[in-house]
Coordinates of C-alpha atoms and ligand atoms in Angstrom, one line a residue:
M1 CA 5.2 2.8 34.7
T2 CA 2.6 0.3 35.8
T3 CA 3.0 -3.5 36.2
V4 CA 1.2 -4.0 32.9
D5 CA 3.7 -1.8 31.2
H6 CA 6.7 -3.7 32.6
N7 CA 5.1 -6.9 31.6
I8 CA 4.7 -5.8 28.0
I9 CA 8.4 -4.8 27.9
D10 CA 9.5 -8.1 29.5
N11 CA 7.2 -10.0 27.1
I12 CA 8.6 -8.4 24.0
R13 CA 12.2 -9.2 25.2
R14 CA 11.2 -12.8 25.9
V15 CA 9.4 -13.3 22.6
S16 CA 12.4 -11.8 20.7
R17 CA 14.7 -14.2 22.6
Q18 CA 12.5 -17.1 21.7
I19 CA 12.6 -16.1 18.1
R20 CA 16.4 -16.0 18.2
S21 CA 16.9 -19.3 20.0
T22 CA 14.3 -21.1 17.8
A23 CA 15.8 -19.7 14.6
H24 CA 19.2 -20.9 15.8
K25 CA 17.9 -24.3 16.5
Y26 CA 16.6 -24.6 12.9
Q27 CA 19.7 -23.1 11.4
R28 CA 18.0 -19.9 10.4
S29 CA 18.9 -16.3 10.8
A30 CA 16.7 -14.4 13.3
D31 CA 17.1 -11.4 11.1
D32 CA 14.9 -13.1 8.5
I33 CA 12.0 -13.2 11.0
R34 CA 10.0 -10.0 11.7
L35 CA 7.8 -9.7 14.8
L36 CA 4.4 -8.2 14.4
A37 CA 2.5 -7.3 17.6
A38 CA -1.1 -8.1 17.2
S39 CA -2.7 -5.3 19.3
K40 CA -6.4 -5.8 18.7
T41 CA -8.5 -5.0 21.8
F42 CA -5.5 -3.4 23.6
P43 CA -5.4 0.3 24.3
I44 CA -3.1 3.0 22.8
S45 CA -1.2 3.1 26.0
A46 CA -0.1 -0.6 25.5
I47 CA 1.0 0.2 22.0
R48 CA 3.1 3.1 23.2
V49 CA 4.8 0.9 25.7
A50 CA 5.6 -1.7 23.1
Y51 CA 6.9 1.0 20.8
A52 CA 9.2 2.4 23.5
A53 CA 10.5 -1.2 23.9
G54 CA 11.5 -1.1 20.2
Q55 CA 8.4 -2.7 18.6
R56 CA 7.6 -1.2 15.2
L57 CA 5.1 -3.6 13.4
F58 CA 1.6 -3.7 14.7
G59 CA -1.4 -5.6 13.4
E60 CA -5.1 -4.7 13.9
N61 CA -8.3 -6.7 13.0
Y62 CA -11.1 -4.2 13.3
V63 CA -11.0 -1.1 11.1
D64 CA -12.8 1.4 13.2
E65 CA -11.0 0.4 16.4
A66 CA -7.7 0.5 14.5
I67 CA -8.2 4.0 13.2
E68 CA -8.9 5.3 16.7
K69 CA -5.4 4.1 17.5
I70 CA -3.6 4.9 14.3
R71 CA -4.6 8.6 14.3
P72 CA -3.3 9.6 17.7
L73 CA -0.1 7.5 17.1
S74 CA 0.6 9.0 13.6
E75 CA 3.8 10.8 14.8
L76 CA 5.3 7.4 15.6
D77 CA 7.3 5.3 13.1
I78 CA 4.8 2.4 13.1
E79 CA 4.2 0.0 10.2
W80 CA 0.4 -0.8 10.5
H81 CA -0.8 -4.1 9.1
Y82 CA -4.4 -5.0 8.6
I83 CA -4.8 -8.6 9.6
G84 CA -8.6 -9.0 10.1
P85 CA -11.4 -10.0 7.7
I86 CA -12.1 -7.4 5.0
Q87 CA -15.5 -5.9 4.4
S88 CA -16.2 -4.2 1.1
N89 CA -17.5 -1.1 2.8
K90 CA -14.2 -0.6 4.7
T91 CA -11.8 -0.9 1.9
R92 CA -11.4 2.9 1.6
K93 CA -10.5 3.2 5.3
I94 CA -8.1 0.3 5.1
A95 CA -6.3 1.6 2.0
S96 CA -5.8 5.0 3.5
H97 CA -4.7 4.1 7.1
F98 CA -2.6 0.9 6.7
T99 CA 0.5 0.2 4.7
W100 CA 0.0 -3.5 4.7
V101 CA -3.0 -5.8 4.3
Q102 CA -2.3 -9.5 5.1
S103 CA -5.8 -10.9 4.8
L104 CA -6.6 -10.4 1.1
D105 CA -8.7 -13.3 -0.3
Q106 CA -11.2 -11.8 -2.7
G107 CA -10.7 -10.1 -6.1
R108 CA -13.3 -7.5 -5.5
H109 CA -11.5 -6.4 -2.4
A110 CA -8.2 -6.3 -4.2
R111 CA -9.7 -4.0 -6.9
R112 CA -11.3 -1.7 -4.4
L113 CA -8.1 -1.4 -2.3
S114 CA -6.1 -0.6 -5.3
E115 CA -8.6 2.1 -6.4
H116 CA -8.6 3.7 -3.0
R117 CA -4.8 3.6 -2.8
S118 CA -4.2 5.8 -5.8
G119 CA -1.9 8.8 -5.1
L120 CA -0.2 6.9 -2.3
P121 CA 2.7 4.5 -2.3
P122 CA 1.6 0.9 -3.3
L123 CA -0.2 -1.0 -0.5
N124 CA 1.7 -4.1 0.5
V125 CA -0.5 -7.2 0.4
C126 CA -0.3 -10.8 1.4
I127 CA -2.8 -13.3 0.1
Q128 CA -4.5 -15.2 2.9
V129 CA -4.3 -18.9 2.1
N130 CA -6.6 -21.4 3.8
I131 CA -5.1 -24.9 4.2
S132 CA -7.9 -26.2 6.4
A133 CA -10.9 -25.5 4.3
E134 CA -13.4 -27.4 6.4
A135 CA -12.7 -25.6 9.6
T136 CA -12.4 -21.9 8.6
K137 CA -13.9 -19.7 5.9
S138 CA -11.2 -17.1 5.4
G139 CA -8.5 -17.4 2.8
I140 CA -8.4 -18.9 -0.7
A141 CA -7.6 -22.5 -1.4
P142 CA -4.0 -23.3 -2.4
H143 CA -5.1 -24.3 -5.9
E144 CA -6.6 -20.8 -6.4
L145 CA -3.4 -19.1 -5.4
E146 CA -1.7 -18.8 -8.8
G147 CA -4.7 -17.2 -10.5
F148 CA -5.3 -14.8 -7.7
A149 CA -1.7 -13.7 -7.6
E150 CA -1.9 -13.0 -11.3
S151 CA -5.0 -10.9 -10.9
I152 CA -3.3 -8.9 -8.1
S153 CA -0.2 -8.3 -10.2
S154 CA -2.3 -6.3 -12.7
L155 CA -3.5 -3.8 -10.1
P156 CA -1.5 -0.6 -10.2
N157 CA -1.6 0.3 -6.5
L158 CA -1.0 -3.1 -4.8
K159 CA 2.4 -4.7 -4.2
L160 CA 2.2 -8.5 -3.6
R161 CA 4.6 -9.4 -0.8
G162 CA 3.7 -12.9 0.0
I163 CA 1.1 -15.1 1.8
M164 CA -0.4 -15.3 5.2
G165 CA -2.0 -18.3 6.9
I166 CA -3.9 -19.1 10.1
P167 CA -4.0 -22.9 10.5
V168 CA -6.6 -24.3 12.9
K169 CA -5.5 -24.4 16.5
E170 CA -3.4 -27.5 17.1
S171 CA -1.4 -28.4 20.2
C172 CA 0.7 -31.1 18.7
F173 CA 4.0 -29.7 17.5
E174 CA 4.4 -32.1 14.6
R175 CA 0.9 -31.4 13.3
Q176 CA 1.5 -27.6 13.6
R177 CA 4.6 -28.1 11.5
Q178 CA 2.6 -30.1 8.9
A179 CA 0.2 -27.2 8.5
F180 CA 2.9 -24.6 8.2
A181 CA 4.8 -26.8 5.7
K182 CA 1.7 -26.7 3.4
L183 CA 1.8 -22.9 3.6
A184 CA 5.5 -22.9 2.9
R185 CA 5.0 -25.0 -0.1
A186 CA 2.3 -22.7 -1.5
Y187 CA 4.7 -19.7 -0.9
N188 CA 7.6 -21.4 -2.6
R189 CA 5.4 -22.4 -5.5
L190 CA 4.5 -18.8 -6.2
K191 CA 8.2 -17.8 -5.9
N192 CA 9.2 -20.4 -8.3
Q193 CA 6.7 -19.0 -10.8
G194 CA 8.7 -15.8 -10.8
Y195 CA 7.0 -13.6 -8.2
S196 CA 9.5 -11.8 -6.1
L197 CA 8.1 -12.3 -2.6
D198 CA 9.6 -11.8 0.8
T199 CA 6.8 -12.4 3.3
L200 CA 5.6 -15.8 4.6
S201 CA 3.4 -14.6 7.5
M202 CA 2.6 -17.5 9.8
G203 CA 2.9 -18.3 13.5
M204 CA 1.0 -16.9 16.5
T205 CA 1.5 -17.3 20.3
G206 CA 0.6 -21.0 20.4
D207 CA 2.5 -22.2 17.4
M208 CA 5.4 -19.7 16.8
Q209 CA 8.2 -22.3 17.2
A210 CA 6.7 -24.6 14.5
A211 CA 6.2 -21.7 12.1
I212 CA 9.9 -20.8 12.6
A213 CA 10.9 -24.4 11.9
E214 CA 9.0 -24.3 8.6
G215 CA 10.4 -21.0 7.4
T216 CA 8.1 -18.1 8.5
T217 CA 9.4 -14.6 7.8
M218 CA 6.8 -12.9 10.1
V219 CA 5.2 -14.1 13.3
R220 CA 2.1 -12.3 14.5
I221 CA 2.0 -12.3 18.3
G222 CA -0.8 -11.0 20.5
T223 CA -1.2 -12.9 23.7
A224 CA 2.4 -13.5 24.5
I225 CA 3.1 -9.7 24.3
F226 CA -0.1 -8.0 25.6
G227 CA -1.6 -10.8 27.7
Q228 CA -5.0 -12.5 27.4
R229 CA -7.7 -10.7 25.5
Q230 CA -10.9 -10.1 27.4
Ligands
PLP301 C1 -5.2 -12.1 17.1 C2 -4.4 -12.5 15.9 C3 -3.0 -13.0 16.1 C4 -2.3 -13.1 17.4 O1 -2.9 -14.2 18.1 P1 -2.3 -14.7 19.5 O2 -2.7 -16.1 19.6 O3 -2.9 -13.8 20.6 O4 -0.8 -14.5 19.4 C5 -2.3 -13.3 14.9 N1 -2.9 -13.2 13.7 C6 -4.2 -12.8 13.5 C7 -4.7 -12.8 12.1 C8 -4.9 -12.5 14.6 O5 -6.2 -12.1 14.4

């Protein structure tokens, strides 16, 4: 194995340890926090190494790049999550190659994904929620969440699992927590309305600890596992 391979293995162990220790610190069970490896721009070989180290959830952002990896790795027991912006003309490919889509924020995409998913098990989806409207475009506003969730529920081949959020980059821990607390409130509001959800996807390399403090159930980690993207 190469140095890069060893680093990926060490990195996964370190991130997993950090998840356990941070969960403990905030009186949470680490079993309630899944680790998704965000593998965009990294080669198949890196994914194989991570898989050999026990990693099973992988997230990709670019459809065509993703399919080039998903096809040759189809014999592996990987749960593939689409986490990038959705384009209408890619919904068929997304629906047929992924089992999860975390970046759903438009009704027309939801309808197309459901259509293209017929004959397969339901596609697991998270609604992307935008709690920093002025800084980013992706995601729906928290006040639109209820209506959007309701429209998704009527689609036969989608299964709503929860919400996903990407707060703007912020280095202050307390401010990171405030952003994640907003997402957690949106998630809990939906649950209180009777939706049975299990996924609050939030936290990346730079803010994983704050996300754990605020109740994340899935952290999406790229840099801390695979290294800097070029
Ligand atoms: C790239 C990416 C990540 C991982 O980001 P890192 O900062 O490298 O950990 C997580 N979520 C989404 C949606 C991404 O695009």
